[in-house]
Amino acid sequence: MINVEDLHKTYVMGDMEVHALRGVTLQITQGEMVAIMGPSGSGKSTMMDILGCLSKPTSGTYVLEEVNIGSVSDNRLAELRNRKIGFVFQSFNLLPRMSALHNVELPLIYAGTSRRERRRRAIQSLEAVQLGDRVHHKSNELSGGQIQRVAIARALVTDPAIIFADEPTGNLDSRTSTDIMNLFTELHATGNTIVLVTHEPDVASYCQRIIRLRDGVIESDEWIREMSPLAKEIHGERAISAPPTHSGDDD
């Protein structure tokens, strides 16, 4: 599904060059649930932008479902992003004056889906995140956890090949964060491919695999849950590391 080879990303800032990614190579297969971790400046947000087709690499190769992302036009990139990728953001990015239903319908409106079909699919997505009884509620009538569930429903509504979640629990309390991560786990169990960017070990521990970045390179790539048969075929047999323990406090 995702094949990255010797990926580099360099930003020019005045007379300076900032090397955000330095030769990253990785593969993510269909059905995996992966966490990308790292301290500030590690390159994890840049990696998410490139994997999510929001940015192109400076050099190296990124192939998403047999499409070389570095060689496509900006219009084609936008099409791939809208058709194959669902995003969940820390800040939710919902329209506050619109209902949950309308917020979830938005990607389908942009795709030109008929009104009847987009309503059906939006309600189905809201039901999948246990918000079937909140379809007409606006953001100010929902809790933080419910708002994030609406954002997840919006990511699901286009039936994407992969879901990218950037610090999806960053604005939530610990109990609500647990609920949201349990939801991601349920979605993964039904076959969804999910990639999370997080700095929280507790959040990463819900994933099968943790990739740690530092200074733009992969510092470690560990499996903490059993691989699927497809992942074993692609990655080979690897030892399963002990998952991070859930801590009660953030330091």
PDB file of C-alpha atoms in Angstrom:
ATOM      1  CA  MET A   1       0.000   0.000   0.000  1.00  0.00           C
ATOM      2  CA  ILE A   2       2.686   2.514   1.056  1.00  0.00           C
ATOM      3  CA  ASN A   3       6.252   2.131  -0.176  1.00  0.00           C
ATOM      4  CA  VAL A   4       8.762   4.851   0.718  1.00  0.00           C
ATOM      5  CA  GLU A   5      12.373   4.670  -0.496  1.00  0.00           C
ATOM      6  CA  ASP A   6      15.187   7.044   0.517  1.00  0.00           C
ATOM      7  CA  LEU A   7      12.772   9.926   1.166  1.00  0.00           C
ATOM      8  CA  HIS A   8      14.196  13.413   1.694  1.00  0.00           C
ATOM      9  CA  LYS A   9      12.412  16.681   2.406  1.00  0.00           C
ATOM     10  CA  THR A  10      14.300  19.969   2.512  1.00  0.00           C
ATOM     11  CA  TYR A  11      12.821  23.391   3.250  1.00  0.00           C
ATOM     12  CA  VAL A  12      14.604  26.558   2.157  1.00  0.00           C
ATOM     13  CA  MET A  13      14.302  29.332   4.748  1.00  0.00           C
ATOM     14  CA  GLY A  14      16.159  32.398   3.523  1.00  0.00           C
ATOM     15  CA  ASP A  15      19.792  31.364   3.164  1.00  0.00           C
ATOM     16  CA  MET A  16      19.266  28.213   5.201  1.00  0.00           C
ATOM     17  CA  GLU A  17      18.247  24.697   4.247  1.00  0.00           C
ATOM     18  CA  VAL A  18      16.325  22.693   6.823  1.00  0.00           C
ATOM     19  CA  HIS A  19      16.500  18.933   6.275  1.00  0.00           C
ATOM     20  CA  ALA A  20      13.238  17.643   7.745  1.00  0.00           C
ATOM     21  CA  LEU A  21      13.604  14.086   6.403  1.00  0.00           C
ATOM     22  CA  ARG A  22      16.909  12.417   5.603  1.00  0.00           C
ATOM     23  CA  GLY A  23      16.641   9.186   3.635  1.00  0.00           C
ATOM     24  CA  VAL A  24      13.575   7.552   5.184  1.00  0.00           C
ATOM     25  CA  THR A  25      12.642   4.087   3.887  1.00  0.00           C
ATOM     26  CA  LEU A  26       9.558   2.193   5.077  1.00  0.00           C
ATOM     27  CA  GLN A  27       6.596   0.101   3.980  1.00  0.00           C
ATOM     28  CA  ILE A  28       3.057  -0.002   5.369  1.00  0.00           C
ATOM     29  CA  THR A  29       0.741  -2.766   4.199  1.00  0.00           C
ATOM     30  CA  GLN A  30      -3.021  -2.808   3.926  1.00  0.00           C
ATOM     31  CA  GLY A  31      -4.737  -3.346   7.271  1.00  0.00           C
ATOM     32  CA  GLU A  32      -1.917  -2.132   9.508  1.00  0.00           C
ATOM     33  CA  MET A  33      -2.351   0.259  12.433  1.00  0.00           C
ATOM     34  CA  VAL A  34       0.862   2.251  12.815  1.00  0.00           C
ATOM     35  CA  ALA A  35       2.023   5.020  15.139  1.00  0.00           C
ATOM     36  CA  ILE A  36       4.671   7.526  14.045  1.00  0.00           C
ATOM     37  CA  MET A  37       6.375   9.052  17.087  1.00  0.00           C
ATOM     38  CA  GLY A  38       9.157  11.488  17.739  1.00  0.00           C
ATOM     39  CA  PRO A  39      10.075  14.678  19.573  1.00  0.00           C
ATOM     40  CA  SER A  40       9.487  18.156  18.182  1.00  0.00           C
ATOM     41  CA  GLY A  41      11.607  18.599  15.067  1.00  0.00           C
ATOM     42  CA  SER A  42      11.913  14.864  14.439  1.00  0.00           C
ATOM     43  CA  GLY A  43      10.177  15.049  11.055  1.00  0.00           C
ATOM     44  CA  LYS A  44       6.972  13.228  12.014  1.00  0.00           C
ATOM     45  CA  SER A  45       4.636  16.044  10.871  1.00  0.00           C
ATOM     46  CA  THR A  46       6.543  16.367   7.589  1.00  0.00           C
ATOM     47  CA  MET A  47       6.245  12.624   7.123  1.00  0.00           C
ATOM     48  CA  MET A  48       2.494  12.811   7.709  1.00  0.00           C
ATOM     49  CA  ASP A  49       2.157  15.647   5.183  1.00  0.00           C
ATOM     50  CA  ILE A  50       3.957  13.634   2.507  1.00  0.00           C
ATOM     51  CA  LEU A  51       2.204  10.326   3.233  1.00  0.00           C
ATOM     52  CA  GLY A  52      -1.119  12.210   3.228  1.00  0.00           C
ATOM     53  CA  CYS A  53      -0.356  13.759  -0.188  1.00  0.00           C
ATOM     54  CA  LEU A  54      -0.365  17.272   1.280  1.00  0.00           C
ATOM     55  CA  SER A  55       3.240  17.763   0.198  1.00  0.00           C
ATOM     56  CA  LYS A  56       5.758  16.160  -2.162  1.00  0.00           C
ATOM     57  CA  PRO A  57       9.224  14.906  -1.217  1.00  0.00           C
ATOM     58  CA  THR A  58      12.312  16.786  -2.329  1.00  0.00           C
ATOM     59  CA  SER A  59      13.841  13.506  -3.454  1.00  0.00           C
ATOM     60  CA  GLY A  60      13.277   9.810  -3.060  1.00  0.00           C
ATOM     61  CA  THR A  61      10.205   7.761  -3.944  1.00  0.00           C
ATOM     62  CA  TYR A  62       6.761   7.536  -2.386  1.00  0.00           C
ATOM     63  CA  VAL A  63       4.372   5.037  -3.988  1.00  0.00           C
ATOM     64  CA  LEU A  64       0.769   4.922  -2.732  1.00  0.00           C
ATOM     65  CA  GLU A  65      -1.263   2.044  -4.148  1.00  0.00           C
ATOM     66  CA  GLU A  66       0.995   1.823  -7.217  1.00  0.00           C
ATOM     67  CA  VAL A  67       0.980   5.598  -7.862  1.00  0.00           C
ATOM     68  CA  ASN A  68       4.325   7.416  -7.684  1.00  0.00           C
ATOM     69  CA  ILE A  69       3.308  10.518  -5.738  1.00  0.00           C
ATOM     70  CA  GLY A  70       6.399  12.516  -6.656  1.00  0.00           C
ATOM     71  CA  SER A  71       5.638  12.357 -10.369  1.00  0.00           C
ATOM     72  CA  VAL A  72       1.958  13.398 -10.445  1.00  0.00           C
ATOM     73  CA  SER A  73       0.518  16.869 -11.046  1.00  0.00           C
ATOM     74  CA  ASP A  74      -0.927  18.968  -8.229  1.00  0.00           C
ATOM     75  CA  ASN A  75      -4.446  18.339  -9.554  1.00  0.00           C
ATOM     76  CA  ARG A  76      -3.848  14.598  -9.600  1.00  0.00           C
ATOM     77  CA  LEU A  77      -2.388  14.817  -6.106  1.00  0.00           C
ATOM     78  CA  ALA A  78      -5.551  16.547  -4.870  1.00  0.00           C
ATOM     79  CA  GLU A  79      -7.678  13.871  -6.538  1.00  0.00           C
ATOM     80  CA  LEU A  80      -5.712  11.083  -4.862  1.00  0.00           C
ATOM     81  CA  ARG A  81      -5.922  12.856  -1.517  1.00  0.00           C
ATOM     82  CA  ASN A  82      -9.699  13.249  -1.764  1.00  0.00           C
ATOM     83  CA  ARG A  83     -10.335   9.731  -3.036  1.00  0.00           C
ATOM     84  CA  LYS A  84      -7.879   7.567  -1.135  1.00  0.00           C
ATOM     85  CA  ILE A  85      -7.174   9.351   2.157  1.00  0.00           C
ATOM     86  CA  GLY A  86      -9.213  10.269   5.214  1.00  0.00           C
ATOM     87  CA  PHE A  87      -7.814  12.805   7.680  1.00  0.00           C
ATOM     88  CA  VAL A  88      -8.479  13.244  11.395  1.00  0.00           C
ATOM     89  CA  PHE A  89      -6.919  16.330  12.978  1.00  0.00           C
ATOM     90  CA  GLN A  90      -6.200  17.377  16.556  1.00  0.00           C
ATOM     91  CA  SER A  91      -8.215  20.580  16.075  1.00  0.00           C
ATOM     92  CA  PHE A  92     -11.231  18.683  14.593  1.00  0.00           C
ATOM     93  CA  ASN A  93     -11.654  21.184  11.678  1.00  0.00           C
ATOM     94  CA  LEU A  94     -15.452  21.060  11.673  1.00  0.00           C
ATOM     95  CA  LEU A  95     -17.714  23.887  10.503  1.00  0.00           C
ATOM     96  CA  PRO A  96     -19.319  25.037  13.793  1.00  0.00           C
ATOM     97  CA  ARG A  97     -22.587  26.318  12.276  1.00  0.00           C
ATOM     98  CA  MET A  98     -23.236  23.114  10.361  1.00  0.00           C
ATOM     99  CA  SER A  99     -24.785  19.922  11.687  1.00  0.00           C
ATOM    100  CA  ALA A 100     -22.784  16.750  12.196  1.00  0.00           C
ATOM    101  CA  LEU A 101     -24.515  15.338   9.118  1.00  0.00           C
ATOM    102  CA  HIS A 102     -23.508  18.269   6.907  1.00  0.00           C
ATOM    103  CA  ASN A 103     -19.910  18.217   8.159  1.00  0.00           C
ATOM    104  CA  VAL A 104     -19.613  14.540   7.286  1.00  0.00           C
ATOM    105  CA  GLU A 105     -21.222  15.120   3.876  1.00  0.00           C
ATOM    106  CA  LEU A 106     -18.654  17.762   2.856  1.00  0.00           C
ATOM    107  CA  PRO A 107     -16.086  15.448   1.180  1.00  0.00           C
ATOM    108  CA  LEU A 108     -18.901  13.898  -0.855  1.00  0.00           C
ATOM    109  CA  ILE A 109     -20.201  17.321  -1.890  1.00  0.00           C
ATOM    110  CA  TYR A 110     -16.725  18.152  -3.224  1.00  0.00           C
ATOM    111  CA  ALA A 111     -16.686  14.796  -5.034  1.00  0.00           C
ATOM    112  CA  GLY A 112     -20.008  15.545  -6.759  1.00  0.00           C
ATOM    113  CA  THR A 113     -21.938  12.745  -5.068  1.00  0.00           C
ATOM    114  CA  SER A 114     -25.718  12.993  -5.363  1.00  0.00           C
ATOM    115  CA  ARG A 115     -27.604  14.449  -2.406  1.00  0.00           C
ATOM    116  CA  ARG A 116     -29.442  11.242  -1.650  1.00  0.00           C
ATOM    117  CA  GLU A 117     -26.321   9.089  -1.780  1.00  0.00           C
ATOM    118  CA  ARG A 118     -24.164  11.427   0.297  1.00  0.00           C
ATOM    119  CA  ARG A 119     -26.860  11.632   2.979  1.00  0.00           C
ATOM    120  CA  ARG A 120     -27.070   7.839   3.110  1.00  0.00           C
ATOM    121  CA  ARG A 121     -23.315   7.446   3.392  1.00  0.00           C
ATOM    122  CA  ALA A 122     -22.944  10.249   5.951  1.00  0.00           C
ATOM    123  CA  ILE A 123     -25.592   8.710   8.220  1.00  0.00           C
ATOM    124  CA  GLN A 124     -23.921   5.317   7.821  1.00  0.00           C
ATOM    125  CA  SER A 125     -20.563   6.803   8.845  1.00  0.00           C
ATOM    126  CA  LEU A 126     -22.061   8.565  11.865  1.00  0.00           C
ATOM    127  CA  GLU A 127     -23.702   5.341  12.930  1.00  0.00           C
ATOM    128  CA  ALA A 128     -20.327   3.598  12.624  1.00  0.00           C
ATOM    129  CA  VAL A 129     -18.918   5.972  15.276  1.00  0.00           C
ATOM    130  CA  GLN A 130     -21.996   5.614  17.525  1.00  0.00           C
ATOM    131  CA  LEU A 131     -23.470   9.024  16.653  1.00  0.00           C
ATOM    132  CA  GLY A 132     -26.571   7.911  14.796  1.00  0.00           C
ATOM    133  CA  ASP A 133     -28.684   9.871  17.301  1.00  0.00           C
ATOM    134  CA  ARG A 134     -26.662  13.099  16.872  1.00  0.00           C
ATOM    135  CA  VAL A 135     -26.833  13.646  13.116  1.00  0.00           C
ATOM    136  CA  HIS A 136     -28.585  17.023  13.367  1.00  0.00           C
ATOM    137  CA  HIS A 137     -26.575  18.392  16.302  1.00  0.00           C
ATOM    138  CA  LYS A 138     -24.138  21.243  15.750  1.00  0.00           C
ATOM    139  CA  SER A 139     -20.629  21.379  17.214  1.00  0.00           C
ATOM    140  CA  ASN A 140     -21.653  23.544  20.165  1.00  0.00           C
ATOM    141  CA  GLU A 141     -24.212  20.877  21.103  1.00  0.00           C
ATOM    142  CA  LEU A 142     -21.611  18.087  21.205  1.00  0.00           C
ATOM    143  CA  SER A 143     -18.880  17.113  23.658  1.00  0.00           C
ATOM    144  CA  GLY A 144     -15.207  17.096  22.647  1.00  0.00           C
ATOM    145  CA  GLY A 145     -15.264  13.344  22.203  1.00  0.00           C
ATOM    146  CA  GLN A 146     -18.411  13.509  20.072  1.00  0.00           C
ATOM    147  CA  ILE A 147     -16.870  16.250  17.906  1.00  0.00           C
ATOM    148  CA  GLN A 148     -13.836  14.047  17.279  1.00  0.00           C
ATOM    149  CA  ARG A 149     -16.157  11.166  16.408  1.00  0.00           C
ATOM    150  CA  VAL A 150     -17.806  13.411  13.797  1.00  0.00           C
ATOM    151  CA  ALA A 151     -14.333  14.137  12.399  1.00  0.00           C
ATOM    152  CA  ILE A 152     -13.625  10.392  12.229  1.00  0.00           C
ATOM    153  CA  ALA A 153     -16.963   9.806  10.493  1.00  0.00           C
ATOM    154  CA  ARG A 154     -16.004  12.476   7.945  1.00  0.00           C
ATOM    155  CA  ALA A 155     -12.714  10.656   7.336  1.00  0.00           C
ATOM    156  CA  LEU A 156     -14.576   7.370   6.791  1.00  0.00           C
ATOM    157  CA  VAL A 157     -17.334   8.634   4.503  1.00  0.00           C
ATOM    158  CA  THR A 158     -15.335   8.409   1.266  1.00  0.00           C
ATOM    159  CA  ASP A 159     -14.294   4.813   2.061  1.00  0.00           C
ATOM    160  CA  PRO A 160     -10.596   5.776   1.935  1.00  0.00           C
ATOM    161  CA  ALA A 161      -7.721   3.387   1.433  1.00  0.00           C
ATOM    162  CA  ILE A 162      -6.015   4.790   4.518  1.00  0.00           C
ATOM    163  CA  ILE A 163      -6.840   7.038   7.498  1.00  0.00           C
ATOM    164  CA  PHE A 164      -4.225   9.481   8.801  1.00  0.00           C
ATOM    165  CA  ALA A 165      -4.769  10.891  12.281  1.00  0.00           C
ATOM    166  CA  ASP A 166      -2.560  13.746  13.523  1.00  0.00           C
ATOM    167  CA  GLU A 167      -2.515  13.878  17.355  1.00  0.00           C
ATOM    168  CA  PRO A 168      -6.180  12.758  17.391  1.00  0.00           C
ATOM    169  CA  THR A 169      -6.456  12.863  21.194  1.00  0.00           C
ATOM    170  CA  GLY A 170      -4.423  16.022  21.748  1.00  0.00           C
ATOM    171  CA  ASN A 171      -7.413  18.171  22.745  1.00  0.00           C
ATOM    172  CA  LEU A 172      -9.232  15.494  24.756  1.00  0.00           C
ATOM    173  CA  ASP A 173      -9.169  14.451  28.398  1.00  0.00           C
ATOM    174  CA  SER A 174      -7.769  11.047  29.316  1.00  0.00           C
ATOM    175  CA  ARG A 175     -11.109   9.237  29.542  1.00  0.00           C
ATOM    176  CA  THR A 176     -12.337  10.602  26.213  1.00  0.00           C
ATOM    177  CA  SER A 177      -8.942   9.824  24.657  1.00  0.00           C
ATOM    178  CA  THR A 178      -9.378   6.199  25.695  1.00  0.00           C
ATOM    179  CA  ASP A 179     -12.829   6.108  24.079  1.00  0.00           C
ATOM    180  CA  ILE A 180     -11.463   7.551  20.833  1.00  0.00           C
ATOM    181  CA  MET A 181      -8.535   5.113  20.726  1.00  0.00           C
ATOM    182  CA  ASN A 182     -10.903   2.215  21.373  1.00  0.00           C
ATOM    183  CA  LEU A 183     -12.922   3.457  18.389  1.00  0.00           C
ATOM    184  CA  PHE A 184      -9.802   3.511  16.192  1.00  0.00           C
ATOM    185  CA  THR A 185      -9.048  -0.029  17.360  1.00  0.00           C
ATOM    186  CA  GLU A 186     -12.558  -1.141  16.364  1.00  0.00           C
ATOM    187  CA  LEU A 187     -12.209   0.527  12.957  1.00  0.00           C
ATOM    188  CA  HIS A 188      -8.868  -1.191  12.443  1.00  0.00           C
ATOM    189  CA  ALA A 189     -10.428  -4.543  13.353  1.00  0.00           C
ATOM    190  CA  THR A 190     -12.910  -4.100  10.489  1.00  0.00           C
ATOM    191  CA  GLY A 191     -10.049  -3.762   7.980  1.00  0.00           C
ATOM    192  CA  ASN A 192      -9.181  -0.064   7.977  1.00  0.00           C
ATOM    193  CA  THR A 193      -5.543   0.972   7.535  1.00  0.00           C
ATOM    194  CA  ILE A 194      -4.695   3.642  10.117  1.00  0.00           C
ATOM    195  CA  VAL A 195      -1.560   5.744  10.624  1.00  0.00           C
ATOM    196  CA  LEU A 196      -1.362   7.930  13.738  1.00  0.00           C
ATOM    197  CA  VAL A 197       1.109  10.702  14.487  1.00  0.00           C
ATOM    198  CA  THR A 198       1.467  11.116  18.240  1.00  0.00           C
ATOM    199  CA  HIS A 199       3.953  12.023  20.943  1.00  0.00           C
ATOM    200  CA  GLU A 200       2.006  10.044  23.569  1.00  0.00           C
ATOM    201  CA  PRO A 201       3.176   6.482  24.358  1.00  0.00           C
ATOM    202  CA  ASP A 202      -0.283   5.602  25.699  1.00  0.00           C
ATOM    203  CA  VAL A 203      -1.842   6.423  22.323  1.00  0.00           C
ATOM    204  CA  ALA A 204       0.886   4.600  20.381  1.00  0.00           C
ATOM    205  CA  SER A 205       0.361   1.478  22.489  1.00  0.00           C
ATOM    206  CA  TYR A 206      -2.983   0.865  20.758  1.00  0.00           C
ATOM    207  CA  CYS A 207      -1.162   0.309  17.454  1.00  0.00           C
ATOM    208  CA  GLN A 208       0.475  -2.814  16.055  1.00  0.00           C
ATOM    209  CA  ARG A 209       3.668  -1.028  15.124  1.00  0.00           C
ATOM    210  CA  ILE A 210       5.574   2.032  16.334  1.00  0.00           C
ATOM    211  CA  ILE A 211       7.962   3.944  14.062  1.00  0.00           C
ATOM    212  CA  ARG A 212      10.144   6.454  15.926  1.00  0.00           C
ATOM    213  CA  LEU A 213      11.760   9.365  14.111  1.00  0.00           C
ATOM    214  CA  ARG A 214      14.586  11.580  15.323  1.00  0.00           C
ATOM    215  CA  ASP A 215      16.336  14.316  13.345  1.00  0.00           C
ATOM    216  CA  GLY A 216      14.621  13.218  10.151  1.00  0.00           C
ATOM    217  CA  VAL A 217      15.648   9.552  10.229  1.00  0.00           C
ATOM    218  CA  ILE A 218      13.994   6.379  11.531  1.00  0.00           C
ATOM    219  CA  GLU A 219      15.438   5.643  14.948  1.00  0.00           C
ATOM    220  CA  SER A 220      13.438   2.438  15.467  1.00  0.00           C
ATOM    221  CA  ASP A 221      10.616   0.442  13.864  1.00  0.00           C
ATOM    222  CA  GLU A 222       9.040  -2.043  16.261  1.00  0.00           C
ATOM    223  CA  TRP A 223       6.056  -4.370  16.149  1.00  0.00           C
ATOM    224  CA  ILE A 224       4.213  -4.608  19.472  1.00  0.00           C
ATOM    225  CA  ARG A 225       1.232  -6.608  18.193  1.00  0.00           C
ATOM    226  CA  GLU A 226       0.948  -9.673  15.980  1.00  0.00           C
ATOM    227  CA  MET A 227       1.423  -9.033  12.252  1.00  0.00           C
ATOM    228  CA  SER A 228      -1.194  -9.901   9.688  1.00  0.00           C
ATOM    229  CA  PRO A 229      -0.230 -12.573   7.110  1.00  0.00           C
ATOM    230  CA  LEU A 230       0.199  -9.824   4.479  1.00  0.00           C
ATOM    231  CA  ALA A 231       2.485  -7.812   6.763  1.00  0.00           C
ATOM    232  CA  LYS A 232       4.566 -10.938   7.458  1.00  0.00           C
ATOM    233  CA  GLU A 233       4.922 -11.507   3.714  1.00  0.00           C
ATOM    234  CA  ILE A 234       6.122  -7.915   3.134  1.00  0.00           C
ATOM    235  CA  HIS A 235       8.206  -7.294   6.252  1.00  0.00           C
ATOM    236  CA  GLY A 236       9.339 -10.819   7.089  1.00  0.00           C
ATOM    237  CA  GLU A 237       9.222 -12.298  10.576  1.00  0.00           C
ATOM    238  CA  ARG A 238      10.144  -9.802  13.300  1.00  0.00           C
ATOM    239  CA  ALA A 239      10.255 -10.115  17.057  1.00  0.00           C
ATOM    240  CA  ILE A 240       7.295  -8.597  18.856  1.00  0.00           C
ATOM    241  CA  SER A 241       8.401  -6.006  21.404  1.00  0.00           C
ATOM    242  CA  ALA A 242       6.575  -5.449  24.658  1.00  0.00           C
ATOM    243  CA  PRO A 243       3.936  -2.730  24.258  1.00  0.00           C
ATOM    244  CA  PRO A 244       4.374   0.533  26.154  1.00  0.00           C
ATOM    245  CA  THR A 245       2.652   0.580  29.517  1.00  0.00           C
ATOM    246  CA  HIS A 246      -0.297   2.934  30.004  1.00  0.00           C
ATOM    247  CA  SER A 247       0.667   5.694  32.398  1.00  0.00           C
ATOM    248  CA  GLY A 248      -1.741   7.707  34.446  1.00  0.00           C
ATOM    249  CA  ASP A 249       0.084  11.047  34.133  1.00  0.00           C
ATOM    250  CA  ASP A 250       1.729  13.053  31.403  1.00  0.00           C
ATOM    251  CA  ASP A 251       5.177  14.313  32.331  1.00  0.00           C
TER     252      ASP A 251
END
